[in-house]
Structure formats: structure tokens, C-alpha cells
């Protein structure tokens, strides 16, 4: 029997446990009491309970399946079901719509904790919450929210369909087109590298309704699989192999006019604003991954002796371990700070880009070092350490490559200093 995570935590919110010593996530609290003087890794009772609950779920339910899912390149349906049962697929969604009505940082904590055990499961939860649910919560009409959010909280996986073969970083150059036909839109085109798409039932599709307007013709549509979305190809990948990544084809896909989300021609703004938030999610995934690799490798260095002493106590290795701990801590602070700024209603785009960029750098570095620290053992598939390194490579690619993050940061610096 799974232990409900957020659902178990929710009553705490309602019963106003007093006194709430601090708040990491509650903007209400921060506004009322002035600037928080807490350290960045201080959490509310609710967040701490959530972290412990997700840790248990990740260790007990996900952990035993990680290797098999990686080898089979397939997500175990019981894991997907478990994510929904735990309340982890509607973290910020209102209770009215079946969600946990929790904070953005709660989503970040869940993504981080899942990634410590399996970055594939983490990204499934991340895309569903920080991209798909958030688009509905922020941009959909009340009717659309009433229709779609309960399904996304309950049991239907969501997918965010933006990238195409010729538009990755240049996302607004997308070629998928939508044409009005009475009270419907007809969508034609293809999407590539779409996370969650093999298991998903609800798809957010970005298509251009008026290419003469350039990116200001991009519009977001919601469609279901049974409307005729074709899963054309499931990619075989280096890492996060249990997370599905597919090519989708839309061949005269007929979508009701009521399924436009956020307004005609506003899809580009909606996509990038959501990605700004989503990048904190990927930062959390990479942070969790780095910590997972560290946790798996470091104890081994103190149990394995060579030349009469534990290998982790040789200065050459001890200093590497210390530096890796600093790397992880810096990524943690950048990630939590970006999340806190978002919750406080401050600007966070530059901070999110920094967190995403840096977490992906250190995830790759630490997981690579973890293999070297554990030697032959880490290089085999048995310990799962090499998997963290394979999984880390995607951090510099999706939700904006490292160069896109640097470009975003550079634009802010130029504005500030010129
Ligand atoms: N935040 C808010 N608005 C932004 C923005 C940002 N970070 N970057 C650009 N914009 C806005 C600009 O303000 C401008 O809008 P207005 O015309 O209304 O003023 C518009 O976007 C175009 O701006 P630019 O000409 O500067 O932008 P561009 O065309 O050169 O590139 C971009 C814009 C496509 C957003 C690019 O910067 C980018 O981020 N590319 C990466 C795309 C990406 O992240 N894809 C992820 C796919 S989904 C995924 O990966 C999920 C998964 O699998 C896990």
C-alpha cells in the first residue's frame, strides 16, 4: 500500500499548525512578516514531510524497478500509477481540481527527490507538473481548467509538444500549422523529441495559425490521443531511457475551437514563460541526479581499501569528493533561490537559467567522477552509477540548451550594464 505523499500532508495546511516557524514557499507569509532571514535550505513542516514521503516512494516503489526500466527503455505502469496515487501529478493544482494545492517549491522538492533515485521518473513528474499543469493553471479559462485539470491530477499524463526537427533552440520557427474550419482547427505537422508522449493522453500542441505574423501566429492547443495523434517513433537514447521521447505526427488532426489555450497568437509567450519556470524543474532534476550519484559512490570509497587505507581517504580522492560536495551545494542554492524568487513574485528568468545551466554542468561532472571513484564497480551497470552519468547528458540539452541559458543570462547582463 503506497503512503500518500502530498495528500497526507494536506491537512497540515488546513489545520494551520502553529506557530509556523518560517516559510520557504508561502508568499503570503513573506509579505506579512517582511524579508525572510532563513537559510535557503530551511523548509516548512509541509515541505519537509513531502520530501520524506517522496523519498520513501522513490526508494521503495521506484528504486527496485530502475534498472529494469532502463534496460527495457520503458516506464513501468505501476510507477506512473504510483505518482498519481501519491498526489505527485497535481502538486500545485487546486483541491477543487483534484490537486494538492501546494507550492512551486514542493514540486521542485519532489522532482529533486525522484531524481536521486531515477531521473527518468523525475522528468515525467516534472514535465507533467511544471509545464502541462502550469499552462492550464495560468492560462486556461475556468471551463478549460474544470475540464482538464481533474484528469491531469487523477490519472492522465500530459505532454508538452513544442520542438520539431528544424526548430529546437529556434523554437519559434516551428512549422506545424493550424487552420480554422468552422468550429474546429485542423492541425498538420510533426513534433520531435517529445517527453512523456508514449504514455500521455493529454497533449499541448504548439502550431502556427498565421505564419505571415511570424512567431506571433503561434497558438497553443489541447488535444487528446484519441483525436488521432500518431506516435510515429519512440527514440532510443543514451540516457533517461525509461522516459519516453517520441516523434508525433498530426495529419488533419481535428481539434475543437474551444481547445485553444491562452488566446490565438499568444502561444509563443505562453511557451517561453512556462519554460522559464520549467527550467527550475530541470535544475532540480539535475541537482537530485548529482546528489544521487554522490550518495551511491561516496560510501564505497570508505569501504574499499587499497595500499592499506580506504581509497576515499587519500588526499587525491578526498579533495575531489569535497569539491563535488561544493558543486552540489552551489547548484542547490541556485535552484532553491530561483524557486523562492518565483514564489515571491520577483523576477526569476535569469536565476532560473543560471540554476538550469549550472545544475546540468555539475550533474555531469559529479556523476562522471562518481564512476571514477568507484572504478570497475561504477563502470558496470550493477550499481546504477554509470546510469546517472548517462542520464546527466540531457540536462544540457532539453528545456533550452546550455548555450540558450547563457544567451538568456547574457541578455540580462547587457540590459543591466549598458
Ligand atoms: N522569457 C520571456 N519572454 C522571452 C524569453 C524569456 N526567456 N525569451 C524570449 N522571449 C520573448 C521576447 O520578449 C519576444 O517577445 P515579444 O515579441 O512579445 O517582445 C519573443 O520571445 C522573441 O524574442 P527573441 O527574438 O529574443 O527570441 P528568439 O526567437 O531568438 O528565441 C526562444 C526565443 C525560442 C524562447 C529561445 O530563447 C529559447 O529559449 N529556445 C529554447 C527552446 C526550449 O527551451 N525548448 C524546450 C522544448 S520543451 C522541453 O524540452 C521539455 C522536455 O522535454 C523536458
Coordinates of C-alpha atoms and ligand atoms in Angstrom, one line a residue:
X1 CA 0.0 0.0 0.0
X2 CA 1.5 3.3 -1.0
X3 CA 1.7 6.1 1.5
X4 CA 0.0 9.2 0.2
X5 CA 2.6 12.0 0.0
X6 CA 1.0 15.3 -0.6
X7 CA -2.4 14.0 0.2
X8 CA -1.2 13.0 3.6
X9 CA 0.4 16.4 4.1
X10 CA -2.5 18.5 3.0
X11 CA -4.4 18.5 6.3
X12 CA -1.5 20.3 7.9
X13 CA -2.2 23.3 5.7
X14 CA -5.8 23.3 6.6
X15 CA -5.3 23.0 10.3
X16 CA -2.8 25.9 10.4
X17 CA -0.2 24.2 12.6
X18 CA 1.1 26.9 14.9
X19 CA 3.5 28.6 15.0
X20 CA 4.8 28.3 11.5
X21 CA 8.4 29.0 12.3
X22 CA 9.3 30.0 8.8
X23 CA 8.1 29.9 5.3
X24 CA 10.1 29.0 2.3
X25 CA 7.2 28.8 0.0
X26 CA 4.3 30.9 1.3
X27 CA 4.4 34.3 -0.4
X28 CA 1.6 35.3 2.0
X29 CA 3.9 34.7 5.0
X30 CA 6.8 36.5 3.4
X31 CA 4.7 39.6 2.6
X32 CA 3.2 39.7 6.1
X33 CA 6.4 39.4 8.0
X34 CA 9.0 41.1 5.8
X35 CA 12.1 39.6 4.4
X36 CA 12.9 36.1 5.4
X37 CA 16.2 35.6 7.2
X38 CA 16.2 31.9 6.9
X39 CA 18.8 29.9 5.1
X40 CA 17.9 28.6 1.7
X41 CA 17.5 25.1 2.8
X42 CA 15.1 25.7 5.6
X43 CA 11.7 24.2 4.8
X44 CA 8.2 24.4 6.2
X45 CA 6.8 21.3 8.0
X46 CA 4.7 20.6 5.0
X47 CA 7.6 20.7 2.6
X48 CA 9.8 18.5 4.9
X49 CA 7.0 15.9 5.2
X50 CA 6.6 15.9 1.4
X51 CA 10.3 15.4 1.0
X52 CA 10.3 12.4 3.3
X53 CA 7.2 11.0 1.7
X54 CA 8.7 11.3 -1.8
X55 CA 12.0 9.8 -0.5
X56 CA 10.0 6.7 0.7
X57 CA 8.1 6.4 -2.6
X58 CA 11.3 6.8 -4.6
X59 CA 13.2 4.2 -2.5
X60 CA 10.5 1.6 -2.0
X61 CA 8.5 1.8 -5.2
X62 CA 10.8 3.3 -7.9
X63 CA 14.1 2.0 -6.7
X64 CA 13.6 -1.7 -7.3
X65 CA 12.5 -1.0 -10.9
X66 CA 15.1 1.5 -12.0
X67 CA 17.5 -1.0 -13.7
X68 CA 14.8 -3.0 -15.4
X69 CA 13.1 0.2 -16.7
X70 CA 16.4 1.5 -18.0
X71 CA 17.3 -1.9 -19.7
X72 CA 13.8 -2.2 -21.3
X73 CA 13.7 1.5 -22.1
X74 CA 10.2 1.6 -20.7
X75 CA 8.4 3.2 -17.8
X76 CA 6.7 0.7 -15.5
X77 CA 3.0 1.5 -15.4
X78 CA 2.9 0.9 -11.7
X79 CA 5.3 3.8 -11.2
X80 CA 3.1 6.1 -13.3
X81 CA 0.1 4.9 -11.3
X82 CA 2.0 5.4 -8.1
X83 CA 2.9 9.0 -9.0
X84 CA -0.8 9.8 -9.4
X85 CA -1.8 7.9 -6.3
X86 CA 0.8 9.8 -4.3
X87 CA -0.7 13.1 -5.4
X88 CA 2.5 14.0 -7.2
X89 CA 0.9 14.8 -10.5
X90 CA -1.1 17.8 -9.4
X91 CA 1.2 19.3 -6.9
X92 CA 0.2 23.0 -7.4
X93 CA -3.2 22.2 -8.7
X94 CA -6.1 23.4 -6.6
X95 CA -8.0 21.0 -4.4
X96 CA -11.1 21.8 -6.4
X97 CA -9.4 20.3 -9.4
X98 CA -8.1 17.2 -7.5
X99 CA -4.7 18.6 -6.8
X100 CA -2.6 19.1 -3.6
X101 CA -2.7 22.9 -3.8
X102 CA 0.8 23.0 -2.7
X103 CA 3.7 25.4 -3.6
X104 CA 6.1 25.5 -6.6
X105 CA 8.9 24.6 -4.2
X106 CA 7.0 21.5 -3.3
X107 CA 7.1 20.5 -6.9
X108 CA 10.8 21.3 -7.0
X109 CA 11.4 19.1 -3.9
X110 CA 9.5 16.2 -5.5
X111 CA 11.5 16.4 -8.7
X112 CA 14.8 16.6 -6.8
X113 CA 13.9 13.6 -4.6
X114 CA 12.7 11.4 -7.5
X115 CA 15.9 12.3 -9.5
X116 CA 18.1 11.0 -6.7
X117 CA 16.7 7.6 -7.5
X118 CA 15.6 7.8 -11.1
X119 CA 16.0 10.9 -13.3
X120 CA 13.5 9.4 -15.8
X121 CA 10.7 9.2 -13.3
X122 CA 11.7 12.7 -12.2
X123 CA 11.3 14.2 -15.6
X124 CA 8.0 12.6 -16.1
X125 CA 6.7 14.3 -13.0
X126 CA 8.5 17.5 -13.9
X127 CA 7.0 18.0 -17.4
X128 CA 3.5 17.0 -16.2
X129 CA 3.6 19.5 -13.3
X130 CA 5.8 22.4 -14.3
X131 CA 4.9 22.6 -17.9
X132 CA 1.5 21.0 -18.6
X133 CA -0.4 21.6 -15.4
X134 CA 1.0 25.1 -15.1
X135 CA -0.2 26.1 -18.5
X136 CA -3.7 25.1 -17.5
X137 CA -3.5 26.8 -14.1
X138 CA -2.1 30.1 -15.5
X139 CA -3.6 30.5 -19.0
X140 CA -6.7 28.3 -19.4
X141 CA -10.2 29.6 -18.9
X142 CA -12.3 28.3 -15.9
X143 CA -14.2 25.9 -18.2
X144 CA -10.9 24.6 -19.6
X145 CA -9.5 24.2 -16.1
X146 CA -12.6 22.4 -14.9
X147 CA -12.4 20.0 -17.8
X148 CA -8.7 19.2 -18.0
X149 CA -7.1 19.7 -14.6
X150 CA -9.0 17.0 -12.7
X151 CA -8.0 14.5 -15.4
X152 CA -4.4 15.6 -15.1
X153 CA -4.5 15.2 -11.3
X154 CA -6.2 11.9 -11.4
X155 CA -4.7 9.6 -14.0
X156 CA -4.0 11.2 -17.4
X157 CA -0.4 12.0 -18.2
X158 CA 0.4 15.3 -20.0
X159 CA 2.9 16.1 -22.7
X160 CA 4.2 19.4 -24.0
X161 CA 4.8 19.4 -27.7
X162 CA 6.9 22.3 -29.0
X163 CA 10.1 21.0 -30.6
X164 CA 10.3 20.0 -34.2
X165 CA 13.1 18.6 -36.4
X166 CA 14.0 22.0 -37.7
X167 CA 13.1 24.0 -34.6
X168 CA 14.9 23.1 -31.3
X169 CA 16.6 26.1 -29.9
X170 CA 14.9 28.2 -32.6
X171 CA 11.6 27.1 -31.2
X172 CA 9.5 29.8 -32.6
X173 CA 10.4 28.7 -36.2
X174 CA 8.1 25.8 -35.8
X175 CA 6.4 24.5 -39.0
X176 CA 3.2 22.8 -37.6
X177 CA 0.2 24.7 -38.9
X178 CA -3.4 25.0 -37.7
X179 CA -6.2 26.2 -40.0
X180 CA -9.7 27.2 -38.8
X181 CA -12.5 25.1 -40.2
X182 CA -15.9 26.2 -38.7
X183 CA -15.8 25.5 -35.0
X184 CA -12.7 23.4 -35.3
X185 CA -9.0 23.8 -36.0
X186 CA -7.2 21.4 -38.3
X187 CA -3.6 20.7 -37.3
X188 CA -0.9 19.4 -39.6
X189 CA 2.7 18.8 -38.9
X190 CA 5.2 16.9 -36.8
X191 CA 6.8 17.2 -33.4
X192 CA 10.1 15.6 -32.4
X193 CA 11.8 14.6 -29.1
X194 CA 8.5 14.9 -27.1
X195 CA 8.9 13.8 -23.5
X196 CA 6.1 11.7 -21.9
X197 CA 4.4 11.3 -25.3
X198 CA 4.3 7.5 -25.4
X199 CA 2.2 7.2 -22.2
X200 CA 0.5 10.6 -22.4
X201 CA -3.2 11.1 -23.1
X202 CA -3.4 14.9 -23.0
X203 CA -1.1 16.9 -25.3
X204 CA -0.4 20.6 -25.5
X205 CA 0.5 21.3 -29.1
X206 CA 2.1 24.5 -30.4
X207 CA 1.1 25.3 -34.0
X208 CA 1.2 28.5 -36.1
X209 CA -2.2 29.7 -37.3
X210 CA -0.8 32.6 -39.3
X211 CA 2.8 32.3 -40.5
X212 CA 2.6 35.8 -42.0
X213 CA 2.8 37.1 -38.4
X214 CA 5.9 35.1 -37.7
X215 CA 6.1 33.8 -34.1
X216 CA 3.0 35.9 -33.2
X217 CA 0.9 33.3 -35.0
X218 CA 1.9 30.5 -32.6
X219 CA -1.0 29.2 -30.7
X220 CA -1.4 26.5 -28.0
X221 CA -4.0 23.8 -28.5
X222 CA -5.0 21.0 -26.2
X223 CA -5.7 17.6 -27.8
X224 CA -6.2 14.1 -26.7
X225 CA -4.6 11.0 -28.1
X226 CA -7.9 9.6 -29.2
X227 CA -8.4 12.6 -31.5
X228 CA -5.8 10.9 -33.8
X229 CA -2.4 11.9 -32.7
X230 CA 0.1 9.5 -34.2
X231 CA 3.0 8.3 -32.2
X232 CA 5.4 7.8 -35.1
X233 CA 8.7 6.8 -33.5
X234 CA 9.9 6.1 -30.0
X235 CA 13.6 7.2 -29.7
X236 CA 16.3 5.0 -28.3
X237 CA 18.5 7.2 -26.2
X238 CA 21.8 7.4 -24.3
X239 CA 20.1 8.3 -21.0
X240 CA 16.8 8.8 -19.2
X241 CA 15.8 5.7 -21.2
X242 CA 12.7 4.9 -19.3
X243 CA 11.3 8.3 -20.1
X244 CA 9.6 8.2 -23.5
X245 CA 10.7 10.6 -26.2
X246 CA 8.7 10.3 -29.4
X247 CA 8.0 11.8 -32.8
X248 CA 4.4 12.8 -33.2
X249 CA 2.5 13.3 -36.5
X250 CA -0.6 15.3 -36.9
X251 CA -2.4 14.5 -40.1
X252 CA -5.5 16.7 -40.3
X253 CA -5.9 16.5 -36.5
X254 CA -9.3 18.0 -35.8
X255 CA -9.4 20.0 -32.6
X256 CA -12.4 21.9 -31.2
X257 CA -12.1 25.7 -31.3
X258 CA -12.7 25.6 -27.5
X259 CA -9.3 23.9 -27.2
X260 CA -7.2 27.0 -27.8
X261 CA -5.3 27.7 -24.6
X262 CA -4.3 31.3 -23.7
X263 CA -5.6 33.0 -26.8
X264 CA -4.8 32.9 -30.6
X265 CA -1.3 34.1 -31.4
X266 CA -0.1 34.1 -27.8
X267 CA 1.3 30.6 -27.8
X268 CA 4.9 31.8 -28.1
X269 CA 4.7 33.9 -25.0
X270 CA 2.9 31.2 -23.0
X271 CA 5.6 28.6 -24.1
X272 CA 8.6 30.6 -23.1
X273 CA 7.1 31.9 -19.9
X274 CA 6.3 28.3 -18.9
X275 CA 9.8 27.2 -19.9
X276 CA 11.3 29.9 -17.7
X277 CA 9.6 28.1 -14.7
X278 CA 10.2 24.7 -16.1
X279 CA 14.0 25.3 -16.2
X280 CA 14.0 25.4 -12.4
X281 CA 12.4 21.9 -12.6
X282 CA 15.2 20.7 -14.8
X283 CA 17.7 22.3 -12.4
X284 CA 16.1 20.3 -9.6
X285 CA 16.3 17.1 -11.6
X286 CA 20.0 17.6 -12.3
X287 CA 20.6 18.6 -8.7
X288 CA 18.9 15.4 -7.5
X289 CA 20.8 13.4 -10.0
X290 CA 24.2 14.7 -8.8
X291 CA 23.2 14.0 -5.2
X292 CA 22.1 10.5 -6.2
X293 CA 25.4 9.7 -7.9
X294 CA 27.3 11.2 -4.9
X295 CA 25.2 9.2 -2.4
X296 CA 25.8 6.0 -4.4
X297 CA 29.5 6.4 -4.8
X298 CA 31.0 8.1 -1.7
X299 CA 30.3 5.3 0.9
X300 CA 32.0 2.8 -1.3
X301 CA 35.2 4.9 -1.2
X302 CA 35.4 4.5 2.5
X303 CA 34.7 0.7 2.4
X304 CA 37.3 -0.1 -0.3
X305 CA 40.9 -0.2 0.8
X306 CA 44.0 -0.1 -1.4
X307 CA 47.6 0.2 -0.2
X308 CA 46.2 -0.4 3.3
X309 CA 43.8 2.5 3.5
X310 CA 40.3 3.4 2.3
X311 CA 40.6 4.9 -1.1
X312 CA 38.3 7.9 -0.2
X313 CA 40.9 9.0 2.5
X314 CA 43.7 9.5 0.0
X315 CA 44.1 13.3 -0.4
X316 CA 43.7 13.0 -4.2
X317 CA 40.3 11.5 -3.8
X318 CA 39.2 13.2 -0.6
X319 CA 39.7 16.7 -2.2
X320 CA 37.7 15.6 -5.3
X321 CA 34.9 14.5 -3.0
X322 CA 35.0 17.8 -1.1
X323 CA 34.9 19.8 -4.3
X324 CA 32.0 17.7 -5.6
X325 CA 30.1 18.5 -2.4
X326 CA 30.7 22.2 -3.1
X327 CA 29.4 21.8 -6.6
X328 CA 26.2 20.2 -5.4
X329 CA 25.7 22.8 -2.8
X330 CA 26.1 25.7 -5.3
X331 CA 23.5 24.0 -7.6
X332 CA 21.2 23.5 -4.6
X333 CA 21.4 27.2 -3.6
X334 CA 20.9 28.5 -7.2
X335 CA 17.9 26.1 -7.6
X336 CA 16.2 26.9 -4.3
X337 CA 16.8 30.6 -4.8
X338 CA 15.2 30.7 -8.2
X339 CA 12.2 28.8 -6.8
X340 CA 11.9 31.1 -3.9
X341 CA 12.1 34.2 -6.2
X342 CA 9.4 32.8 -8.4
X343 CA 7.1 32.2 -5.4
X344 CA 7.8 35.7 -4.0
X345 CA 6.7 37.1 -7.3
X346 CA 10.2 38.5 -8.1
X347 CA 11.9 38.3 -11.5
X348 CA 13.4 34.9 -11.8
X349 CA 14.2 34.2 -15.5
X350 CA 17.9 34.9 -15.2
X351 CA 18.2 33.0 -11.9
X352 CA 16.3 30.0 -13.5
X353 CA 18.7 30.0 -16.5
X354 CA 21.7 30.1 -14.1
X355 CA 20.3 27.3 -12.0
X356 CA 19.5 25.1 -15.0
X357 CA 22.8 25.8 -16.6
X358 CA 24.9 25.1 -13.5
X359 CA 23.0 22.1 -12.3
X360 CA 23.5 20.4 -15.6
X361 CA 27.2 21.2 -15.5
X362 CA 27.7 19.8 -12.1
X363 CA 25.4 16.8 -12.7
X364 CA 27.6 15.7 -15.5
X365 CA 30.8 16.4 -13.6
X366 CA 29.8 14.7 -10.3
X367 CA 28.2 11.7 -11.9
X368 CA 31.4 11.2 -14.1
X369 CA 33.6 11.5 -11.0
X370 CA 31.4 9.0 -9.2
X371 CA 32.2 6.4 -11.8
X372 CA 35.9 7.1 -11.4
X373 CA 35.8 7.0 -7.6
X374 CA 34.1 3.6 -7.7
X375 CA 36.3 2.3 -10.5
X376 CA 35.4 -1.0 -12.2
X377 CA 32.3 -1.3 -9.9
X378 CA 31.0 2.1 -11.0
X379 CA 31.6 1.3 -14.7
X380 CA 29.4 -1.8 -14.6
X381 CA 25.7 -1.5 -14.8
X382 CA 25.1 -3.2 -11.5
X383 CA 25.4 -0.2 -9.1
X384 CA 23.5 2.2 -11.3
X385 CA 26.3 4.8 -11.0
X386 CA 27.0 4.8 -14.7
X387 CA 23.3 5.4 -15.4
X388 CA 23.4 8.7 -13.5
X389 CA 26.2 9.9 -15.9
X390 CA 24.3 8.8 -19.0
X391 CA 21.2 10.5 -17.6
X392 CA 23.1 13.7 -16.9
X393 CA 23.8 14.5 -20.6
X394 CA 20.2 15.5 -21.3
X395 CA 20.4 18.4 -18.7
X396 CA 22.5 20.5 -21.2
X397 CA 20.0 19.8 -24.0
X398 CA 16.3 19.9 -23.1
X399 CA 14.2 22.9 -21.9
X400 CA 16.8 25.1 -23.6
X401 CA 20.4 24.1 -24.3
X402 CA 23.3 25.4 -22.1
X403 CA 24.0 28.0 -24.8
X404 CA 20.4 29.2 -24.7
X405 CA 20.7 29.6 -21.0
X406 CA 23.9 31.5 -21.4
X407 CA 22.3 33.7 -24.1
X408 CA 19.4 34.4 -21.7
X409 CA 21.7 35.3 -18.9
X410 CA 23.9 37.4 -21.2
X411 CA 20.8 39.4 -22.4
X412 CA 20.0 40.3 -18.8
X413 CA 23.6 41.3 -18.1
X414 CA 23.7 43.5 -21.2
X415 CA 20.5 45.2 -20.1
X416 CA 21.8 45.8 -16.6
X417 CA 25.2 47.1 -17.6
X418 CA 24.6 49.1 -20.8
Ligands
LIG1 N1 11.2 34.9 -21.2 C1 10.1 35.6 -21.6 N2 10.0 36.0 -22.9 C2 11.0 35.7 -23.8 C3 12.2 35.0 -23.4 C4 12.2 34.6 -22.0 N3 13.2 33.8 -21.5 N4 13.0 34.8 -24.4 C5 12.4 35.4 -25.5 N5 11.2 36.0 -25.0 C6 10.2 36.7 -25.8 C7 10.7 38.1 -26.3 O1 10.4 39.0 -25.3 C8 9.9 38.3 -27.5 O2 8.6 38.6 -27.2 P1 7.8 39.9 -27.7 O3 8.0 39.9 -29.2 O4 6.4 39.8 -27.3 O5 8.6 41.0 -27.1 C9 9.9 36.9 -28.2 O6 10.1 36.0 -27.1 C10 11.0 36.7 -29.2 O7 12.2 37.1 -28.6 P2 13.7 36.8 -29.2 O8 13.6 37.3 -30.7 O9 14.7 37.4 -28.3 O10 13.8 35.3 -29.1 P3 14.4 34.2 -30.1 O11 13.4 33.9 -31.2 O12 15.8 34.5 -30.5 O13 14.4 32.9 -29.2 C11 13.4 31.3 -27.7 C12 13.4 32.7 -28.2 C13 12.9 30.4 -28.7 C14 12.5 31.4 -26.5 C15 14.8 30.9 -27.2 O14 15.5 31.8 -26.4 C16 14.8 29.6 -26.4 O15 14.6 29.6 -25.2 N6 15.0 28.4 -27.0 C17 14.9 27.1 -26.4 C18 13.6 26.5 -26.5 C19 13.3 25.5 -25.5 O16 13.5 25.7 -24.3 N7 12.7 24.4 -25.9 C20 12.3 23.4 -24.9 C21 11.4 22.4 -25.5 S1 10.4 21.6 -24.4 C22 11.3 20.5 -23.5 O17 12.5 20.4 -23.7 C23 10.6 19.7 -22.4 C24 11.3 18.4 -22.2 O18 11.4 17.6 -23.0 C25 11.7 18.2 -20.8

